[in-house]
Amino acid sequence: MDSKAQPEKLPDTVAFQDKFTREFMVSPKEVKEGYYLFKSKTGGFTMLYPKNAKIDRMFYEKHKKYYESIHLGGGRERENISNYIRMTYENAKITENIDVNLDLLSTYVHYNGKYTKFESNNNMIYFGKNEQHISNNDIIYYFFSYVKSKHSHQAVRFIYAVTCKDAKQKCSIDVKKEEERAKMFMKSIKFQY
């Protein structure tokens, strides 16, 4: 998408009203209700993107066509729910070392369990989940995966986290639904090379 496009002529969503985020959107047309098509700036992959999420420019990093780190945050205001996604894309031989990459992911999310393995879109997905108790009534739920192309050196370390926006207010997180949402994002990743 053209980042210079006139915001008033674009959808009234965070994804299109934020200038930096808009640069990653393929089109202002929803590909699924509430979701646009996102394309990484390396050109390496596409995936579903929530309409009310914003990419954090401060944490964005890209190196040529082989590395990209993207953080995006959003939420559902009425439900008092906040979520974020962190993705690290790599196109290098190191992605073939699954154990090293799973260790990296596990360290980041404080996980020491096993990963479930499944296939989607010519990718192998290594999936895990855990929760972190911040205080008595404040829990962060993590759903994470290593999404590895079966046909190239491309991969994405993917983390989806969800919590109550304000722990002092009523908030009920349907953990099963959030896991389904996280898996929907993971399965939507399509590598382009």
CSV table of C-alpha atoms in Angstrom, one decimal:
chain,number,residue,atom,x,y,z
A,1,MET,CA,0.0,0.0,0.0
A,2,ASP,CA,1.1,3.6,-0.6
A,3,SER,CA,1.9,5.1,2.8
A,4,LYS,CA,1.1,8.6,1.2
A,5,ALA,CA,-2.5,7.5,0.5
A,6,GLN,CA,-5.1,9.9,2.0
A,7,PRO,CA,-6.2,8.4,5.4
A,8,GLU,CA,-9.8,9.8,5.0
A,9,LYS,CA,-10.2,7.6,1.9
A,10,LEU,CA,-9.0,4.5,3.7
A,11,PRO,CA,-10.8,2.2,6.2
A,12,ASP,CA,-11.3,3.8,9.6
A,13,THR,CA,-9.1,1.1,11.3
A,14,VAL,CA,-5.8,1.3,13.2
A,15,ALA,CA,-4.1,-0.7,10.4
A,16,PHE,CA,-4.9,1.9,7.8
A,17,GLN,CA,-5.0,5.1,9.8
A,18,ASP,CA,-1.5,4.5,11.2
A,19,LYS,CA,1.0,5.6,8.5
A,20,PHE,CA,3.7,3.1,9.3
A,21,THR,CA,1.4,0.1,9.7
A,22,ARG,CA,-0.3,1.0,6.4
A,23,GLU,CA,3.0,0.4,4.5
A,24,PHE,CA,2.6,-3.4,5.3
A,25,MET,CA,-1.0,-3.7,4.1
A,26,VAL,CA,-1.5,-5.3,0.7
A,27,SER,CA,-5.0,-3.8,0.2
A,28,PRO,CA,-7.7,-2.0,2.1
A,29,LYS,CA,-10.0,-4.9,1.3
A,30,GLU,CA,-10.5,-7.3,4.2
A,31,VAL,CA,-9.5,-10.9,3.3
A,32,LYS,CA,-11.5,-12.2,6.2
A,33,GLU,CA,-13.8,-10.3,8.5
A,34,GLY,CA,-11.7,-8.1,10.7
A,35,TYR,CA,-8.4,-9.0,9.0
A,36,TYR,CA,-6.3,-7.6,6.1
A,37,LEU,CA,-3.4,-9.2,4.2
A,38,PHE,CA,0.0,-8.2,5.7
A,39,LYS,CA,3.2,-8.5,3.6
A,40,SER,CA,6.6,-8.2,5.3
A,41,LYS,CA,9.0,-5.6,4.0
A,42,THR,CA,11.5,-8.3,3.2
A,43,GLY,CA,8.9,-9.6,0.8
A,44,GLY,CA,9.4,-12.9,2.5
A,45,PHE,CA,5.9,-13.7,3.8
A,46,THR,CA,2.3,-12.7,4.1
A,47,MET,CA,-0.3,-13.4,6.8
A,48,LEU,CA,-3.6,-12.3,8.2
A,49,TYR,CA,-3.4,-9.0,10.1
A,50,PRO,CA,-6.0,-7.7,12.7
A,51,LYS,CA,-7.6,-4.5,11.6
A,52,ASN,CA,-7.1,-2.8,15.0
A,53,ALA,CA,-3.5,-3.5,15.5
A,54,LYS,CA,-0.5,-1.2,15.1
A,55,ILE,CA,3.1,-2.0,14.2
A,56,ASP,CA,5.5,-0.5,16.6
A,57,ARG,CA,8.0,1.5,14.5
A,58,MET,CA,10.5,1.7,17.5
A,59,PHE,CA,10.9,-2.0,17.7
A,60,TYR,CA,10.9,-2.7,13.9
A,61,GLU,CA,14.1,-4.0,12.4
A,62,LYS,CA,15.0,-5.2,9.0
A,63,HIS,CA,18.3,-6.4,7.4
A,64,LYS,CA,18.2,-6.8,3.6
A,65,LYS,CA,15.9,-9.7,2.6
A,66,TYR,CA,17.1,-12.2,5.3
A,67,TYR,CA,15.9,-10.8,8.6
A,68,GLU,CA,12.9,-8.8,9.9
A,69,SER,CA,11.6,-8.3,13.5
A,70,ILE,CA,8.1,-7.0,13.8
A,71,HIS,CA,6.1,-6.1,17.0
A,72,LEU,CA,2.4,-5.3,16.8
A,73,GLY,CA,-0.1,-4.5,19.4
A,74,GLY,CA,-3.8,-4.2,19.6
A,75,GLY,CA,-6.8,-5.3,21.6
A,76,ARG,CA,-10.5,-5.4,22.1
A,77,GLU,CA,-11.4,-2.3,24.1
A,78,ARG,CA,-14.9,-3.4,25.0
A,79,GLU,CA,-13.7,-6.7,26.4
A,80,ASN,CA,-10.8,-5.0,28.3
A,81,ILE,CA,-8.4,-7.3,26.4
A,82,SER,CA,-4.9,-6.4,25.2
A,83,ASN,CA,-2.8,-8.5,22.9
A,84,TYR,CA,0.5,-8.3,21.0
A,85,ILE,CA,2.3,-10.3,18.4
A,86,ARG,CA,6.0,-10.5,18.0
A,87,MET,CA,7.5,-12.1,14.8
A,88,THR,CA,11.1,-12.7,13.8
A,89,TYR,CA,11.6,-13.7,10.2
A,90,GLU,CA,14.8,-15.2,8.9
A,91,ASN,CA,15.9,-16.5,5.6
A,92,ALA,CA,19.2,-18.3,6.3
A,93,LYS,CA,20.6,-21.7,6.8
A,94,ILE,CA,20.4,-21.4,10.6
A,95,THR,CA,16.6,-21.9,10.3
A,96,GLU,CA,17.3,-25.6,9.5
A,97,ASN,CA,18.5,-26.1,13.1
A,98,ILE,CA,15.1,-26.5,14.7
A,99,ASP,CA,16.4,-27.3,18.2
A,100,VAL,CA,18.4,-24.1,18.4
A,101,ASN,CA,15.5,-22.0,17.2
A,102,LEU,CA,13.0,-23.7,19.6
A,103,ASP,CA,15.5,-23.0,22.4
A,104,LEU,CA,15.6,-19.3,21.5
A,105,LEU,CA,11.8,-19.2,21.5
A,106,SER,CA,11.5,-21.1,24.8
A,107,THR,CA,14.0,-18.8,26.5
A,108,TYR,CA,12.1,-15.7,25.4
A,109,VAL,CA,8.7,-17.0,26.7
A,110,HIS,CA,10.1,-18.9,29.8
A,111,TYR,CA,8.9,-22.3,28.5
A,112,ASN,CA,10.5,-25.6,29.2
A,113,GLY,CA,7.8,-28.0,27.8
A,114,LYS,CA,7.5,-29.9,24.6
A,115,TYR,CA,6.3,-28.5,21.3
A,116,THR,CA,3.3,-29.9,19.3
A,117,LYS,CA,4.2,-30.3,15.6
A,118,PHE,CA,1.7,-29.9,12.7
A,119,GLU,CA,1.7,-29.0,9.0
A,120,SER,CA,0.0,-26.0,7.3
A,121,ASN,CA,0.6,-24.2,3.9
A,122,ASN,CA,3.8,-26.2,3.1
A,123,ASN,CA,5.1,-25.2,6.6
A,124,MET,CA,6.0,-27.2,9.7
A,125,ILE,CA,4.7,-25.5,12.8
A,126,TYR,CA,6.1,-26.3,16.2
A,127,PHE,CA,3.6,-25.0,18.7
A,128,GLY,CA,3.7,-24.3,22.5
A,129,LYS,CA,1.8,-22.3,25.1
A,130,ASN,CA,2.1,-21.2,28.7
A,131,GLU,CA,1.0,-18.5,31.1
A,132,GLN,CA,2.8,-16.1,33.3
A,133,HIS,CA,1.2,-14.8,36.6
A,134,ILE,CA,2.1,-11.2,37.1
A,135,SER,CA,-0.1,-10.8,40.1
A,136,ASN,CA,-3.1,-12.5,41.7
A,137,ASN,CA,-5.6,-11.5,39.0
A,138,ASP,CA,-3.2,-10.5,36.2
A,139,ILE,CA,-2.1,-13.4,33.9
A,140,ILE,CA,-0.5,-13.2,30.4
A,141,TYR,CA,-1.3,-16.1,28.2
A,142,TYR,CA,1.4,-17.0,25.6
A,143,PHE,CA,0.8,-19.0,22.4
A,144,PHE,CA,4.0,-19.3,20.3
A,145,SER,CA,5.5,-21.3,17.5
A,146,TYR,CA,8.3,-21.8,15.1
A,147,VAL,CA,6.9,-21.7,11.6
A,148,LYS,CA,9.4,-23.3,9.2
A,149,SER,CA,9.1,-23.5,5.4
A,150,LYS,CA,9.4,-27.1,4.1
A,151,HIS,CA,10.9,-25.8,0.8
A,152,SER,CA,13.4,-23.0,1.7
A,153,HIS,CA,15.5,-21.6,4.6
A,154,GLN,CA,12.6,-19.3,5.6
A,155,ALA,CA,11.1,-19.3,9.1
A,156,VAL,CA,9.2,-17.1,11.6
A,157,ARG,CA,9.4,-17.3,15.3
A,158,PHE,CA,5.9,-16.2,16.3
A,159,ILE,CA,4.6,-15.1,19.7
A,160,TYR,CA,1.0,-14.2,20.5
A,161,ALA,CA,0.4,-12.8,24.0
A,162,VAL,CA,-3.0,-11.9,25.5
A,163,THR,CA,-3.9,-10.3,28.9
A,164,CYS,CA,-6.4,-8.0,30.5
A,165,LYS,CA,-5.8,-4.4,29.6
A,166,ASP,CA,-6.6,-3.3,33.1
A,167,ALA,CA,-6.3,-6.0,35.8
A,168,LYS,CA,-8.5,-4.0,38.2
A,169,GLN,CA,-11.5,-4.2,35.8
A,170,LYS,CA,-13.6,-7.2,34.8
A,171,CYS,CA,-12.0,-9.2,32.0
A,172,SER,CA,-12.6,-12.7,31.0
A,173,ILE,CA,-10.2,-14.3,28.5
A,174,ASP,CA,-11.5,-17.3,26.7
A,175,VAL,CA,-8.1,-19.1,26.6
A,176,LYS,CA,-9.4,-21.7,24.0
A,177,LYS,CA,-10.6,-19.0,21.6
A,178,GLU,CA,-7.3,-17.1,22.0
A,179,GLU,CA,-5.4,-20.2,21.2
A,180,GLU,CA,-7.5,-20.7,18.1
A,181,ARG,CA,-6.9,-17.1,17.1
A,182,ALA,CA,-3.1,-17.5,17.6
A,183,LYS,CA,-3.1,-20.7,15.5
A,184,MET,CA,-5.1,-18.9,12.8
A,185,PHE,CA,-2.3,-16.3,12.5
A,186,MET,CA,0.4,-19.0,12.5
A,187,LYS,CA,-1.4,-21.1,9.8
A,188,SER,CA,-2.0,-18.0,7.7
A,189,ILE,CA,1.8,-17.4,7.2
A,190,LYS,CA,2.7,-18.0,3.6
A,191,PHE,CA,6.4,-17.8,2.5
A,192,GLN,CA,6.9,-16.0,-0.8
A,193,TYR,CA,10.2,-17.3,-2.1
